[in-house]
mmCIF file of C-alpha atoms in Angstrom:
data_model
loop_
_atom_site.group_PDB
_atom_site.id
_atom_site.type_symbol
_atom_site.label_atom_id
_atom_site.label_comp_id
_atom_site.label_asym_id
_atom_site.label_seq_id
_atom_site.Cartn_x
_atom_site.Cartn_y
_atom_site.Cartn_z
ATOM 1 C CA MET M 277 -21.625 58.887 13.025
ATOM 2 C CA LEU M 278 -21.439 57.771 9.321
ATOM 3 C CA GLN M 279 -17.548 57.214 10.186
ATOM 4 C CA ILE M 280 -18.271 54.933 13.235
ATOM 5 C CA LYS M 281 -20.667 52.899 11.023
ATOM 6 C CA LYS M 282 -18.166 52.537 8.118
ATOM 7 C CA MET M 283 -15.400 51.137 11.186
ATOM 8 C CA THR M 284 -18.134 48.751 12.485
ATOM 9 C CA THR M 285 -18.861 47.314 9.296
ATOM 10 C CA GLY M 286 -15.284 47.097 8.278
ATOM 11 C CA ILE M 287 -14.481 45.264 11.679
ATOM 12 C CA ILE M 288 -17.420 42.851 11.029
ATOM 13 C CA ILE M 289 -16.055 41.890 7.761
ATOM 14 C CA ILE M 290 -12.595 41.314 9.110
ATOM 15 C CA LEU M 291 -14.012 38.913 11.444
ATOM 16 C CA LEU M 292 -16.248 37.252 8.907
ATOM 17 C CA LEU M 293 -13.006 36.734 6.944
ATOM 18 C CA ILE M 294 -11.078 35.505 9.888
ATOM 19 C CA THR M 295 -13.762 32.956 10.456
ATOM 20 C CA LEU M 296 -13.934 31.671 6.964
ATOM 21 C CA LEU M 297 -10.147 31.415 6.517
ATOM 22 C CA PRO M 298 -8.888 27.653 6.993
ATOM 23 C CA HIS M 299 -7.335 27.425 10.464
ATOM 24 C CA GLN M 300 -4.548 25.306 11.277
ATOM 25 C CA THR M 301 -6.148 22.547 13.279
ATOM 26 C CA SER M 302 -5.905 18.788 13.427
ATOM 27 C CA ALA M 303 -8.454 18.264 10.963
ATOM 28 C CA VAL M 304 -7.203 17.397 7.312
ATOM 29 C CA GLY M 305 -9.301 17.387 4.325
ATOM 30 C CA VAL M 306 -8.958 14.532 1.753
ATOM 31 C CA SER M 307 -10.619 13.634 -1.247
ATOM 32 C CA ALA M 308 -10.422 9.960 -0.636
ATOM 33 C CA GLN M 309 -13.656 7.647 0.263
ATOM 34 C CA THR M 310 -11.196 6.414 3.125
ATOM 35 C CA ALA M 311 -7.735 7.382 4.489
ATOM 36 C CA ILE M 312 -4.919 6.813 7.225
ATOM 37 C CA LEU M 313 -1.803 8.274 7.983
ATOM 38 C CA ILE M 314 0.519 6.664 10.328
ATOM 39 C CA ASP M 315 4.015 6.700 11.905
ATOM 40 C CA GLN M 316 5.727 3.919 10.473
ATOM 41 C CA GLU M 317 7.901 3.226 13.497
ATOM 42 C CA SER M 318 5.204 3.033 16.298
ATOM 43 C CA GLY M 319 1.916 2.593 14.229
ATOM 44 C CA ARG M 320 0.424 5.761 15.890
ATOM 45 C CA VAL M 321 -2.459 6.918 13.729
ATOM 46 C CA LEU M 322 -1.984 10.280 13.119
ATOM 47 C CA PHE M 323 -5.174 11.171 11.155
ATOM 48 C CA GLU M 324 -8.035 8.745 9.652
ATOM 49 C CA LYS M 325 -11.359 8.907 7.665
ATOM 50 C CA ASP M 326 -13.326 5.862 7.618
ATOM 51 C CA ALA M 327 -9.952 3.936 7.892
ATOM 52 C CA HIS M 328 -11.831 0.585 8.802
ATOM 53 C CA LYS M 329 -14.349 0.507 5.923
ATOM 54 C CA LYS M 330 -13.928 -2.511 3.786
ATOM 55 C CA MET M 331 -13.014 -1.498 0.201
ATOM 56 C CA ARG M 332 -11.710 -2.547 -3.085
ATOM 57 C CA ILE M 333 -8.072 -2.193 -3.068
ATOM 58 C CA ALA M 334 -7.176 -2.660 -6.679
ATOM 59 C CA SER M 335 -3.269 -3.068 -7.277
ATOM 60 C CA ILE M 336 -2.065 -2.162 -3.751
ATOM 61 C CA THR M 337 -2.729 -5.943 -3.381
ATOM 62 C CA LYS M 338 0.718 -6.225 -4.705
ATOM 63 C CA ILE M 339 2.428 -5.160 -1.688
ATOM 64 C CA MET M 340 1.377 -8.598 -0.218
ATOM 65 C CA THR M 341 2.278 -10.319 -3.322
ATOM 66 C CA ALA M 342 5.817 -8.585 -3.314
ATOM 67 C CA ILE M 343 6.563 -9.361 0.602
ATOM 68 C CA LEU M 344 5.494 -13.080 0.079
ATOM 69 C CA ALA M 345 7.997 -13.388 -2.767
ATOM 70 C CA ILE M 346 10.803 -11.502 -0.949
ATOM 71 C CA GLU M 347 10.309 -13.723 2.058
ATOM 72 C CA SER M 348 10.263 -17.125 0.198
ATOM 73 C CA GLY M 349 14.211 -17.055 0.092
ATOM 74 C CA LYS M 350 13.791 -17.610 -3.899
ATOM 75 C CA LEU M 351 14.511 -14.276 -5.469
ATOM 76 C CA GLU M 352 17.630 -15.935 -7.491
ATOM 77 C CA GLU M 353 15.434 -18.669 -8.703
ATOM 78 C CA MET M 354 14.152 -18.781 -12.474
ATOM 79 C CA VAL M 355 10.464 -18.856 -13.209
ATOM 80 C CA THR M 356 8.988 -20.112 -16.017
ATOM 81 C CA VAL M 357 6.111 -18.453 -17.730
ATOM 82 C CA SER M 358 2.922 -20.448 -17.863
ATOM 83 C CA ASP M 359 -0.184 -20.246 -20.162
ATOM 84 C CA ARG M 360 -2.289 -18.987 -17.144
ATOM 85 C CA VAL M 361 0.492 -16.062 -16.877
ATOM 86 C CA LEU M 362 -0.392 -14.763 -20.321
ATOM 87 C CA LYS M 363 -4.243 -14.732 -19.740
ATOM 88 C CA ALA M 364 -3.849 -12.068 -16.921
ATOM 89 C CA GLU M 365 -5.627 -8.879 -17.956
ATOM 90 C CA GLY M 366 -4.857 -5.390 -17.467
ATOM 91 C CA SER M 367 -1.243 -3.875 -17.076
ATOM 92 C CA SER M 368 1.477 -6.252 -17.977
ATOM 93 C CA ILE M 369 5.130 -6.463 -18.185
ATOM 94 C CA TYR M 370 4.589 -8.269 -21.808
ATOM 95 C CA LEU M 371 6.113 -11.759 -20.367
ATOM 96 C CA GLN M 372 6.335 -14.793 -23.129
ATOM 97 C CA LYS M 373 5.093 -18.081 -22.945
ATOM 98 C CA GLY M 374 7.896 -20.425 -21.722
ATOM 99 C CA GLU M 375 10.400 -17.635 -20.873
ATOM 100 C CA LYS M 376 12.514 -17.849 -17.785
ATOM 101 C CA ILE M 377 12.827 -14.539 -15.740
ATOM 102 C CA LYS M 378 14.469 -14.478 -12.478
ATOM 103 C CA LEU M 379 11.911 -14.047 -9.438
ATOM 104 C CA GLU M 380 13.525 -10.815 -8.313
ATOM 105 C CA ASP M 381 13.111 -9.301 -11.716
ATOM 106 C CA LEU M 382 9.155 -10.476 -11.627
ATOM 107 C CA VAL M 383 8.943 -8.578 -8.258
ATOM 108 C CA TYR M 384 10.347 -5.515 -9.587
ATOM 109 C CA GLY M 385 8.072 -5.635 -12.697
ATOM 110 C CA LEU M 386 5.272 -6.153 -10.424
ATOM 111 C CA MET M 387 6.151 -2.968 -8.111
ATOM 112 C CA LEU M 388 7.231 -0.776 -10.791
ATOM 113 C CA ARG M 389 5.073 -1.336 -13.511
ATOM 114 C CA SER M 390 2.037 -3.139 -11.737
ATOM 115 C CA GLY M 391 2.262 -6.206 -13.766
ATOM 116 C CA ASN M 392 -0.520 -8.735 -13.358
ATOM 117 C CA ASP M 393 1.113 -11.189 -15.355
ATOM 118 C CA SER M 394 4.140 -10.812 -13.037
ATOM 119 C CA ALA M 395 1.668 -11.224 -9.982
ATOM 120 C CA VAL M 396 0.304 -14.752 -11.679
ATOM 121 C CA ALA M 397 4.054 -15.888 -12.313
ATOM 122 C CA ILE M 398 5.070 -14.875 -8.791
ATOM 123 C CA ALA M 399 2.038 -16.640 -7.300
ATOM 124 C CA GLU M 400 2.440 -19.954 -9.319
ATOM 125 C CA HIS M 401 6.418 -20.249 -8.496
ATOM 126 C CA VAL M 402 6.184 -19.015 -4.804
ATOM 127 C CA GLY M 403 2.707 -20.811 -3.705
ATOM 128 C CA GLY M 404 2.842 -23.863 -6.337
ATOM 129 C CA SER M 405 -0.342 -22.617 -7.702
ATOM 130 C CA LEU M 406 -2.179 -19.356 -7.848
ATOM 131 C CA GLU M 407 -4.836 -20.713 -5.411
ATOM 132 C CA GLY M 408 -2.233 -21.886 -3.070
ATOM 133 C CA PHE M 409 -0.751 -18.698 -3.154
ATOM 134 C CA VAL M 410 -3.888 -16.920 -2.200
ATOM 135 C CA ILE M 411 -3.941 -19.053 1.091
ATOM 136 C CA MET M 412 -0.559 -17.732 1.784
ATOM 137 C CA MET M 413 -1.675 -14.217 1.385
ATOM 138 C CA ASN M 414 -4.651 -14.492 3.809
ATOM 139 C CA GLN M 415 -2.436 -16.351 6.364
ATOM 140 C CA LYS M 416 0.013 -13.690 6.340
ATOM 141 C CA ALA M 417 -2.742 -11.206 6.688
ATOM 142 C CA ALA M 418 -3.977 -12.941 9.856
ATOM 143 C CA GLU M 419 -0.723 -13.293 11.110
ATOM 144 C CA ILE M 420 0.285 -9.521 11.095
ATOM 145 C CA GLY M 421 -3.316 -8.185 12.413
ATOM 146 C CA MET M 422 -5.160 -7.294 8.991
ATOM 147 C CA THR M 423 -8.429 -8.406 10.650
ATOM 148 C CA ASN M 424 -11.001 -6.793 7.950
ATOM 149 C CA THR M 425 -8.988 -8.081 4.855
ATOM 150 C CA GLU M 426 -9.727 -11.079 2.623
ATOM 151 C CA PHE M 427 -7.477 -11.721 -0.520
ATOM 152 C CA ALA M 428 -8.682 -13.621 -3.513
ATOM 153 C CA ASN M 429 -6.013 -12.920 -6.273
ATOM 154 C CA PRO M 430 -2.488 -11.674 -6.364
ATOM 155 C CA HIS M 431 -2.933 -8.655 -8.231
ATOM 156 C CA GLY M 432 -6.082 -6.819 -7.125
ATOM 157 C CA LEU M 433 -8.231 -7.067 -10.292
ATOM 158 C CA ASP M 434 -12.170 -6.938 -10.038
ATOM 159 C CA ASP M 435 -12.700 -10.436 -10.748
ATOM 160 C CA HIS M 436 -13.614 -11.713 -7.283
ATOM 161 C CA GLU M 437 -16.214 -10.385 -5.009
ATOM 162 C CA ASN M 438 -14.615 -11.340 -1.973
ATOM 163 C CA HIS M 439 -11.240 -9.324 -2.320
ATOM 164 C CA PHE M 440 -11.003 -6.411 -0.170
ATOM 165 C CA SER M 441 -9.189 -4.481 2.512
ATOM 166 C CA THR M 442 -9.106 -1.340 4.736
ATOM 167 C CA ALA M 443 -6.856 1.789 4.633
ATOM 168 C CA TYR M 444 -5.988 0.839 8.223
ATOM 169 C CA ASP M 445 -5.257 -3.016 7.177
ATOM 170 C CA MET M 446 -3.022 -1.745 4.051
ATOM 171 C CA ALA M 447 -1.147 0.840 6.595
ATOM 172 C CA ILE M 448 -0.164 -2.488 8.599
ATOM 173 C CA LEU M 449 0.657 -4.405 5.772
ATOM 174 C CA THR M 450 3.065 -1.552 4.253
ATOM 175 C CA GLN M 451 4.456 -1.088 7.994
ATOM 176 C CA TYR M 452 5.156 -4.791 8.148
ATOM 177 C CA ALA M 453 6.707 -4.908 4.574
ATOM 178 C CA MET M 454 8.953 -1.367 5.300
ATOM 179 C CA LYS M 455 10.894 -3.691 7.664
ATOM 180 C CA ASN M 456 12.378 -5.695 5.048
ATOM 181 C CA GLU M 457 15.157 -4.022 3.365
ATOM 182 C CA THR M 458 14.627 -5.817 0.128
ATOM 183 C CA TYR M 459 11.033 -4.495 -0.021
ATOM 184 C CA GLN M 460 12.384 -1.191 0.861
ATOM 185 C CA LYS M 461 14.954 -0.997 -2.043
ATOM 186 C CA ILE M 462 12.519 -2.397 -4.740
ATOM 187 C CA SER M 463 9.523 -0.069 -3.491
ATOM 188 C CA GLY M 464 11.726 3.003 -3.760
ATOM 189 C CA THR M 465 13.540 2.087 -7.106
ATOM 190 C CA GLU M 466 12.704 4.583 -9.685
ATOM 191 C CA THR M 467 14.154 2.479 -12.787
ATOM 192 C CA HIS M 468 14.801 -1.215 -13.106
ATOM 193 C CA ARG M 469 16.818 -3.086 -16.141
ATOM 194 C CA ALA M 470 15.683 -6.696 -16.697
ATOM 195 C CA PRO M 471 16.917 -9.080 -19.502
ATOM 196 C CA ASN M 472 14.742 -9.736 -22.267
ATOM 197 C CA PRO M 473 15.273 -13.275 -23.341
ATOM 198 C CA ASN M 474 14.050 -12.877 -27.171
ATOM 199 C CA GLU M 475 15.537 -9.329 -27.681
ATOM 200 C CA LYS M 476 18.858 -7.879 -28.086
ATOM 201 C CA TRP M 477 17.838 -4.835 -25.490
ATOM 202 C CA ASP M 478 17.005 -5.222 -21.936
ATOM 203 C CA ARG M 479 13.679 -4.460 -20.537
ATOM 204 C CA VAL M 480 13.621 -1.102 -18.765
ATOM 205 C CA TRP M 481 10.806 -0.443 -16.098
ATOM 206 C CA HIS M 482 10.038 3.095 -14.844
ATOM 207 C CA ASN M 483 8.185 3.003 -11.564
ATOM 208 C CA LYS M 484 4.700 4.684 -11.864
ATOM 209 C CA ASN M 485 4.713 6.202 -8.536
ATOM 210 C CA LYS M 486 4.650 10.043 -9.455
ATOM 211 C CA LEU M 487 5.399 10.938 -5.800
ATOM 212 C CA LEU M 488 8.827 9.046 -5.968
ATOM 213 C CA THR M 489 9.675 10.015 -9.268
ATOM 214 C CA GLN M 490 8.533 13.672 -9.586
ATOM 215 C CA LEU M 491 6.252 14.968 -7.205
ATOM 216 C CA TYR M 492 7.561 14.786 -3.526
ATOM 217 C CA GLU M 493 10.975 15.134 -2.214
ATOM 218 C CA TYR M 494 10.457 13.039 0.967
ATOM 219 C CA SER M 495 9.106 9.892 -0.921
ATOM 220 C CA THR M 496 10.411 6.505 -0.441
ATOM 221 C CA GLY M 497 8.186 4.423 -2.228
ATOM 222 C CA GLY M 498 4.655 3.066 -2.396
ATOM 223 C CA LYS M 499 2.400 1.265 -4.610
ATOM 224 C CA THR M 500 -0.414 2.612 -7.176
ATOM 225 C CA GLY M 501 -3.583 0.955 -8.339
ATOM 226 C CA TYR M 502 -6.712 1.479 -10.199
ATOM 227 C CA THR M 503 -9.383 -0.543 -11.449
ATOM 228 C CA VAL M 504 -13.035 0.616 -12.877
ATOM 229 C CA ARG M 505 -14.722 -0.766 -9.427
ATOM 230 C CA ALA M 506 -11.881 0.274 -6.841
ATOM 231 C CA LYS M 507 -11.070 3.914 -8.527
ATOM 232 C CA ARG M 508 -7.664 5.137 -7.783
ATOM 233 C CA THR M 509 -5.859 3.671 -4.565
ATOM 234 C CA LEU M 510 -2.420 4.353 -3.370
ATOM 235 C CA VAL M 511 0.010 3.880 -0.705
ATOM 236 C CA SER M 512 3.072 6.000 -0.103
ATOM 237 C CA THR M 513 5.706 6.138 2.207
ATOM 238 C CA ALA M 514 7.907 8.919 3.043
ATOM 239 C CA THR M 515 10.557 10.454 5.502
ATOM 240 C CA LYS M 516 11.788 13.606 6.513
ATOM 241 C CA ASP M 517 14.591 14.198 9.288
ATOM 242 C CA GLY M 518 14.067 10.375 10.652
ATOM 243 C CA PHE M 519 10.335 10.591 10.776
ATOM 244 C CA ASP M 520 8.930 7.877 8.928
ATOM 245 C CA THR M 521 5.199 8.088 7.518
ATOM 246 C CA ILE M 522 2.786 6.050 5.647
ATOM 247 C CA VAL M 523 -0.438 7.244 3.941
ATOM 248 C CA VAL M 524 -3.155 5.021 2.254
ATOM 249 C CA THR M 525 -6.044 6.402 0.226
ATOM 250 C CA LEU M 526 -8.677 4.322 -1.397
ATOM 251 C CA ASN M 527 -11.009 5.482 -4.055
ATOM 252 C CA ASP M 528 -9.245 8.991 -4.179
ATOM 253 C CA PRO M 529 -9.556 11.077 -7.286
ATOM 254 C CA ASN M 530 -6.835 13.899 -6.146
ATOM 255 C CA ASP M 531 -4.124 11.214 -4.554
ATOM 256 C CA TRP M 532 -0.967 12.744 -5.344
ATOM 257 C CA LYS M 533 -2.106 15.959 -3.711
ATOM 258 C CA ASP M 534 -3.754 14.169 -0.685
ATOM 259 C CA HIS M 535 -0.774 12.120 0.039
ATOM 260 C CA MET M 536 1.614 15.198 -0.044
ATOM 261 C CA ASN M 537 -0.659 16.918 2.411
ATOM 262 C CA LEU M 538 -0.973 14.218 4.846
ATOM 263 C CA HIS M 539 2.765 13.547 4.842
ATOM 264 C CA ASN M 540 3.313 17.199 5.327
ATOM 265 C CA TYR M 541 0.603 17.425 8.119
ATOM 266 C CA ALA M 542 2.516 14.667 9.984
ATOM 267 C CA TYR M 543 5.850 16.617 9.849
ATOM 268 C CA SER M 544 4.451 19.831 10.537
ATOM 269 C CA HIS M 545 2.208 18.761 13.582
ATOM 270 C CA PHE M 546 3.977 16.164 15.396
ATOM 271 C CA GLU M 547 7.574 15.483 16.283
ATOM 272 C CA LEU M 548 9.112 12.444 17.349
ATOM 273 C CA VAL M 549 9.902 12.427 21.161
ATOM 274 C CA LYS M 550 12.223 9.983 22.864
ATOM 275 C CA LEU M 551 10.301 9.068 25.954
ATOM 276 C CA LYS M 552 12.615 6.338 27.546
ATOM 277 C CA ASP M 553 16.413 5.485 26.770
ATOM 278 C CA LYS M 554 17.025 1.873 25.953
ATOM 279 C CA GLY M 555 18.849 0.022 29.061
ATOM 280 C CA THR M 556 18.734 -0.408 32.308
ATOM 281 C CA LEU M 557 15.749 1.139 34.379
ATOM 282 C CA LYS M 558 16.685 3.272 36.925
ATOM 283 C CA GLY M 559 15.138 4.536 40.215
ATOM 284 C CA ILE M 560 13.446 0.921 40.925
ATOM 285 C CA GLU M 561 12.350 0.658 44.450
ATOM 286 C CA GLU M 562 11.923 -3.069 44.423
ATOM 287 C CA ASP M 563 15.302 -4.611 45.539
ATOM 288 C CA PHE M 564 14.861 -7.544 43.671
ATOM 289 C CA TYR M 565 14.695 -5.639 40.052
ATOM 290 C CA HIS M 566 17.340 -2.957 41.242
ATOM 291 C CA ASN M 567 19.567 -2.882 38.186
ATOM 292 C CA LYS M 568 18.289 -5.962 36.676
ATOM 293 C CA ILE M 569 15.492 -4.810 34.293
ATOM 294 C CA PHE M 570 15.799 -2.850 31.104
ATOM 295 C CA LEU M 571 14.139 -1.781 27.912
ATOM 296 C CA GLU M 572 15.477 -3.435 24.557
ATOM 297 C CA ARG M 573 15.115 -0.047 22.455
ATOM 298 C CA ASP M 574 14.240 3.701 23.117
ATOM 299 C CA VAL M 575 10.831 4.472 23.291
ATOM 300 C CA ILE M 576 10.310 7.018 20.289
ATOM 301 C CA TYR M 577 6.667 8.273 19.843
ATOM 302 C CA PRO M 578 5.272 11.017 17.571
ATOM 303 C CA LEU M 579 3.670 13.829 19.571
ATOM 304 C CA THR M 580 1.820 17.286 19.595
ATOM 305 C CA LYS M 581 3.518 20.209 21.223
ATOM 306 C CA GLU M 582 0.490 20.214 23.428
ATOM 307 C CA GLU M 583 0.598 16.329 24.100
ATOM 308 C CA GLN M 584 4.303 16.482 25.106
ATOM 309 C CA ASP M 585 3.392 18.408 28.362
ATOM 310 C CA LYS M 586 0.732 15.736 29.283
ATOM 311 C CA VAL M 587 2.700 12.412 29.079
ATOM 312 C CA ASN M 588 2.977 10.347 32.160
ATOM 313 C CA ILE M 589 5.155 7.088 32.193
ATOM 314 C CA ASN M 590 4.324 4.300 34.715
ATOM 315 C CA VAL M 591 6.170 1.193 35.433
ATOM 316 C CA LYS M 592 4.223 -1.890 36.133
ATOM 317 C CA LEU M 593 6.054 -4.952 37.600
ATOM 318 C CA GLN M 594 5.384 -8.487 38.433
ATOM 319 C CA LYS M 595 5.361 -9.253 42.203
ATOM 320 C CA PRO M 596 8.662 -11.454 42.697
ATOM 321 C CA ASP M 597 7.811 -14.909 43.276
ATOM 322 C CA GLU M 598 9.110 -16.877 45.848
ATOM 323 C CA GLU M 599 10.313 -19.539 43.255
ATOM 324 C CA TRP M 600 12.673 -16.895 41.503
ATOM 325 C CA GLU M 601 15.584 -17.686 43.956
ATOM 326 C CA ARG M 602 17.691 -18.392 40.813
ATOM 327 C CA GLU M 603 17.744 -15.657 38.251
ATOM 328 C CA GLU M 604 17.611 -18.096 35.294
ATOM 329 C CA VAL M 605 13.954 -18.978 36.384
ATOM 330 C CA VAL M 606 12.742 -15.404 36.250
ATOM 331 C CA PRO M 607 10.824 -14.937 33.165
ATOM 332 C CA ASN M 608 12.127 -12.900 30.213
ATOM 333 C CA VAL M 609 9.215 -10.273 30.414
ATOM 334 C CA VAL M 610 8.327 -9.016 34.066
ATOM 335 C CA GLY M 611 6.139 -6.096 33.475
ATOM 336 C CA ASN M 612 5.420 -3.026 30.932
ATOM 337 C CA LEU M 613 6.363 0.680 30.871
ATOM 338 C CA LEU M 614 3.022 2.376 30.465
ATOM 339 C CA VAL M 615 3.051 5.711 28.454
ATOM 340 C CA LYS M 616 -0.353 7.881 28.947
ATOM 341 C CA ILE M 617 -1.298 11.358 27.676
ATOM 342 C CA ASP M 618 -3.617 12.368 30.409
ATOM 343 C CA GLU M 619 -5.837 9.117 31.289
ATOM 344 C CA ARG M 620 -5.460 7.851 27.627
ATOM 345 C CA LYS M 621 -2.746 4.983 27.087
ATOM 346 C CA ILE M 622 -0.612 5.222 24.057
ATOM 347 C CA ALA M 623 1.887 2.789 24.637
ATOM 348 C CA GLU M 624 2.696 -0.181 26.659
ATOM 349 C CA VAL M 625 6.373 -1.344 26.108
ATOM 350 C CA PRO M 626 7.600 -4.655 27.673
ATOM 351 C CA ILE M 627 10.361 -4.670 30.340
ATOM 352 C CA TYR M 628 13.040 -7.268 30.435
ATOM 353 C CA PHE M 629 14.598 -9.072 33.279
ATOM 354 C CA ASP M 630 18.539 -9.796 32.826
ATOM 355 C CA ASN M 631 18.332 -13.659 33.646
ATOM 356 C CA GLY M 632 21.067 -14.434 31.394
ATOM 357 C CA LYS M 633 19.004 -15.979 28.872
ATOM 358 C CA VAL M 634 16.884 -13.278 27.479
ATOM 359 C CA GLU M 635 17.076 -13.383 23.548
ATOM 360 C CA LYS M 636 17.420 -10.104 22.279
ATOM 361 C CA PRO M 637 14.139 -9.340 20.148
ATOM 362 C CA LYS M 638 15.435 -8.446 16.485
ATOM 363 C CA GLY M 639 14.123 -6.095 13.899
ATOM 364 C CA SER M 640 12.259 -2.810 14.165
ATOM 365 C CA PHE M 641 10.307 -1.452 17.113
ATOM 366 C CA TRP M 642 7.241 -2.115 15.253
ATOM 367 C CA GLU M 643 8.101 -5.704 15.040
ATOM 368 C CA MET M 644 9.114 -6.049 18.853
ATOM 369 C CA PHE M 645 5.979 -4.414 20.226
ATOM 370 C CA ARG M 646 3.108 -4.741 17.620
ATOM 371 C CA ASN M 647 1.192 -7.196 19.834
ATOM 372 C CA LEU M 648 1.573 -4.648 22.721
ATOM 373 C CA PHE M 649 1.884 -1.219 21.498
ATOM 374 C CA PHE M 650 -1.792 -0.624 20.437
ATOM 375 C CA ALA M 651 -1.695 2.588 18.085
ATOM 376 C CA VAL M 652 -4.416 5.065 18.633
ATOM 377 C CA SER M 653 -5.437 8.171 16.605
ATOM 378 C CA GLY M 654 -4.061 11.347 18.130
ATOM 379 C CA VAL M 655 -6.459 13.401 16.084
ATOM 380 C CA LYS M 656 -9.303 15.069 17.971
#
């Protein structure tokens, strides 16, 4: 009897231990007040925690400053440092009054060393004034769908109350910026050397992003941030076996670890699945569309093992119009390819008609479909 009691007690203890051990579920713990993990290509949200809550963002603001400078087409121009540049507080690349420095070097100083003086110099040169540049920042934010963001300066310092964003919006911004090869290069640079006008030696800037320089083998770049009120903010990009991911955390005391865990979560729980090949859509019953409609790019989406068995793909096409006797009058886009998991829509991809005048979309998958491809969370 005593032996049976001991066995029963042992079984109960084992069951309790199993219950208390962490399970491999879709839930991920992070220290951040708000956080998000997305697939860079499709924009699918793979994890989020209060991702739409408006927060102070500190120096990850500089992602917007950097991409606007790059898109200005002025990277080879020389910038003259003004008095206002020298008044920027906080982190600095120690610009000197009146010196001339290439805009490209300013962007490196901005991203690698988080120079607030560099941010002001960029703003004045690209925007004509700091105030003019802030207008550009907010226009770009609206253009790319950052609906819960307002910029009041180019650096992220706590000198304005109306300077905020969300983890989700910053992920959208990073996704947009990563389409640009120059941004990718600068964001992923560990060390940059720039001329120093008043010394015999060059300035040498080492990237503050420890994920890139020390901690994480899959890191491809990102931006650090900190102010007294915002606390630690961080944006990171990573890639493993062609799977590109973006993580944003706001007010996170343990951000390095959280970012590695979130990227690893994506790589261990999801895989990129080609749902449809680019090119001509086959098996279309409508004679008018036979061998005349196509997808411009492969449709690739991150899915869990369980989701892969639940994917449904449907084609929705416009009814041919009587006026479409001549193919050149047929619209470029004549329908959508709908991708669902069970009854939940995860993708809506345009279907093109080969009317002889289709302008081939350029850029990444996200650039083509960001107005049609609504990313939804896969976390249950």
